[in-house]
Amino acid sequence: MSSLETQSRDSDPVIDRSERSGNVGLLIILSVVLVAAAGAFATMSAYMSREEVEPFVLALLGVLAAIGVFSLFAGAIGLLRFSGRAQSFGLAKSFMDTLTDGVVITDDEGRIVYANKAYATLVGAEAAHDVRSVERVFSGESHVSEMVYHLSQAAADGRRAQEDLRLTHPLSPNVSGPRWYRIQIRPLEADEDSPRKGLVVWRVCDITNDRDEQENSFQELQRAINFLDHAPAGFMSADAGGRLLYLNATLADWLGYDLARFEQGSITLSSIVRGDDVILLDATEGEPGTTKTDILDLDFVKRTGQSLPVRLIHRVPFGPDGKPGDSRTLVLNRSPGEDISESLRAAEVRFARFFNSTPIAIASVDRDGRIGGTNVPFLKLFGHVADKDTGKAKGVLSDVVAPDEREKLVAALSAAAAGQGEIPPVDASLAGDKNRSARFFVSAVKDGEGEENADAAIVYVLETTEQRALEAQFAQSQKMQAVGQLAGGVAHDFNNLLTAIIGFSDLLLSNHRPSDPAFQDIMNIKQNATRAAGLVRQLLAFSRRQTLRPQVLELGDVLNDLSVLLDRLLSEKVTLKVVHGRDLWPIMADLNQFEQVVINLAVNARDAMPRGGTLTICTRNVDAAESAKLDYKGLVPADYVLVDVEDDGTGMPPEVLEKIFEPFFSTKDVGKGTGLGLSTVYGIIKQTGGFIYPDSTQGKGTVFHIFLPRHILSEKEEVKKSVESISLSDLTGDAKILLVEDEEAVRAFAARALTSRGYTVLEASTGAEALDVMDEEEGEIDLVVSDVVMPEMDGPSLLVELRKARPDLKIIFVSGYAEEAFKKNLPENEKFHFLPKPFSLKQLATAVKETLAEEDS
């Protein structure tokens, strides 16, 4: 038998019911039977009559009809073929018969229509009757049966499916050990030429060898990863955003991270690199399509916060668009004991730390002024100029300073290139931002002379932006301190003069009727003196550092009195408009400080309207329900009196609006503003328990919303308010008052004012003289009104002496200084009353009346 015949026999299908071809023998027998029947009928017709032969003929015709009908049905179901259609499936069958994978075709009832030799060999079947369907073959183990069931369901649903399953024993006796099998199903598409409908192709193959190869490859990969993880050097990879994509076990152990919990992107370079050294990694640049490698010495930071000195061999690929890809970085541990050349390693680590951790920017430059090596602070300042990529032209150091100041730096670099020893430092503004400045220290380098691209100088750069700002602030504060000292020095005398002017004006007004021609002149004198007193209070605001003296205020009256001063402060182009709310609630605030708030806001509004405009001050009540609906951060719902100060000036951009309450922040030119106006406003409002919110639109104007807490008057305050409402003629009394004042004009006015109100007034020009008067009167004094600053003995010292004889003696201090300026010199919990200078006749008489009334109560 030839090999071709053997191969053909070995590849023949074990079962093939796909076709039913005709049988020639059956056809011959059928033909012989029909001929014999015809001959028998012919013989019978010779001996029998027509009537006798007819039943036999009918019987034969019936048999032939039955055979015909049977043939039609057999042809319809494929048992008989009436043409040579078998040849149309020859190529497909030849392909499946020679497959090395087992192929089984089943019908819609699960019966095997076709099974090739490879399938029989795979399942260990020796004959056709041993061949079983796939479901029966793989029904031995429960976990396998479940997967085969899912395949059967897929076949019933007309879907393709595949499963890889493992048997603990092989299907064929020719192999041994556990085996892996892959089962695939595919419905056979039915068409008009298909001999069968609803057929399913099952393909079964042994993939044990493939699985073994995969396992071996996986083991090899695991070994390679294990080698990399436990290499004596660290390794990591990061994306362009600085997120770690991989780090090996060695580096994770050095840094104190649990590698089992590491997730891609959970750790960033900035979290493991000490300080700003990460800038060195970000500064790596390369041409599109190239790979750049840098060697860097810097410090990593462990999870414990300790430093880990390392040397990085940092490689970054760049794509066609020039964007950096994922980096590959080899990390060498440079801790003590990790480097072979210990002394050299220690020196290099110390230098790297010093070089990159110094707060001074350092760079080397060549003879052309081009930048060479740099440290981290230099890259932070001038990273846009210091291009480290060797494929590009390096930046020129002089480009970092303003164009009009580059000549000085170029001259210093030329001097260094010429070998000059002492080169003065260069102060210059930085390019692109005139507000930033730096000082450049240039030192010549003599090593490497004659070498190409040798360094000519080392440049040390110290940014002086903050220093200049502090110097400007210090100069401004010195100016303010000088003004404050000057104001404090003249305050006492100036307030005495204003007190005398205001007081004598009141005395004159009491003797003149409004219809008197001199009455208006006297009123003008008093108003201007009052205005001068207001200006002094503003001048002394910072020099006195006074604390608040809250009192019950009616905002309508306060703003009416203040509007006279505001009209003088505003320019002729600015119109003042005051809109009072109805039945305003009282507030508790310091009168002078509140006036300072309004004046500061008015002055700022005036400066914001250089071409003129309208300054509007509106007041109204805001109850708790309304305040709760307002969208202002931090505003506590309560009853408030709202004061809006609005202008229609230039407005402010958002970045300025965020900083207006910061101390020393000012948009005005140097020398034209202290930068303390709005910060003072904010502090006063907060001390008062209120809130202030600015709203501004560029080109439309600014409005400050001031919320001041409503004050509920107590019974005592109601009494005080009624006393204050008494007319000047009602401020009379019969008490004995000791008036101590070194300024004769003030003393004369006060004595006349109190005497005219019925009081008995004893005068003293010094503290010592007051003690003598007290002795002469044997302590029969009801009230002492004393100045604070006096020669020989000041007011607080006088009070201490008076207390020795009269512990219950009431005293009123008058002074142009703040109460806190002298209160610290008094014994703790000392009780006294205070009347600030300058004061009017009514204020003096009211203070005396209130103090005496309190004494009697």
mmCIF file of C-alpha atoms in Angstrom, residues 41 44-58:
data_model
loop_
_atom_site.group_PDB
_atom_site.id
_atom_site.type_symbol
_atom_site.label_atom_id
_atom_site.label_comp_id
_atom_site.label_asym_id
_atom_site.label_seq_id
_atom_site.Cartn_x
_atom_site.Cartn_y
_atom_site.Cartn_z
ATOM 1 C CA PHE A 41 -48.060 -10.226 -16.772
ATOM 2 C CA MET A 44 -50.585 -14.477 -17.640
ATOM 3 C CA SER A 45 -52.422 -12.512 -20.365
ATOM 4 C CA ALA A 46 -52.003 -15.522 -22.720
ATOM 5 C CA TYR A 47 -53.807 -17.883 -20.376
ATOM 6 C CA MET A 48 -56.087 -15.587 -18.471
ATOM 7 C CA SER A 49 -58.807 -13.122 -19.412
ATOM 8 C CA ARG A 50 -58.512 -9.355 -19.161
ATOM 9 C CA GLU A 51 -60.697 -9.224 -16.132
ATOM 10 C CA GLU A 52 -58.551 -11.791 -14.350
ATOM 11 C CA VAL A 53 -55.227 -10.011 -15.101
ATOM 12 C CA GLU A 54 -56.451 -6.501 -14.166
ATOM 13 C CA PRO A 55 -56.152 -6.924 -10.344
ATOM 14 C CA PHE A 56 -52.504 -7.946 -10.642
ATOM 15 C CA VAL A 57 -51.748 -4.950 -12.859
ATOM 16 C CA LEU A 58 -53.409 -2.599 -10.412
#
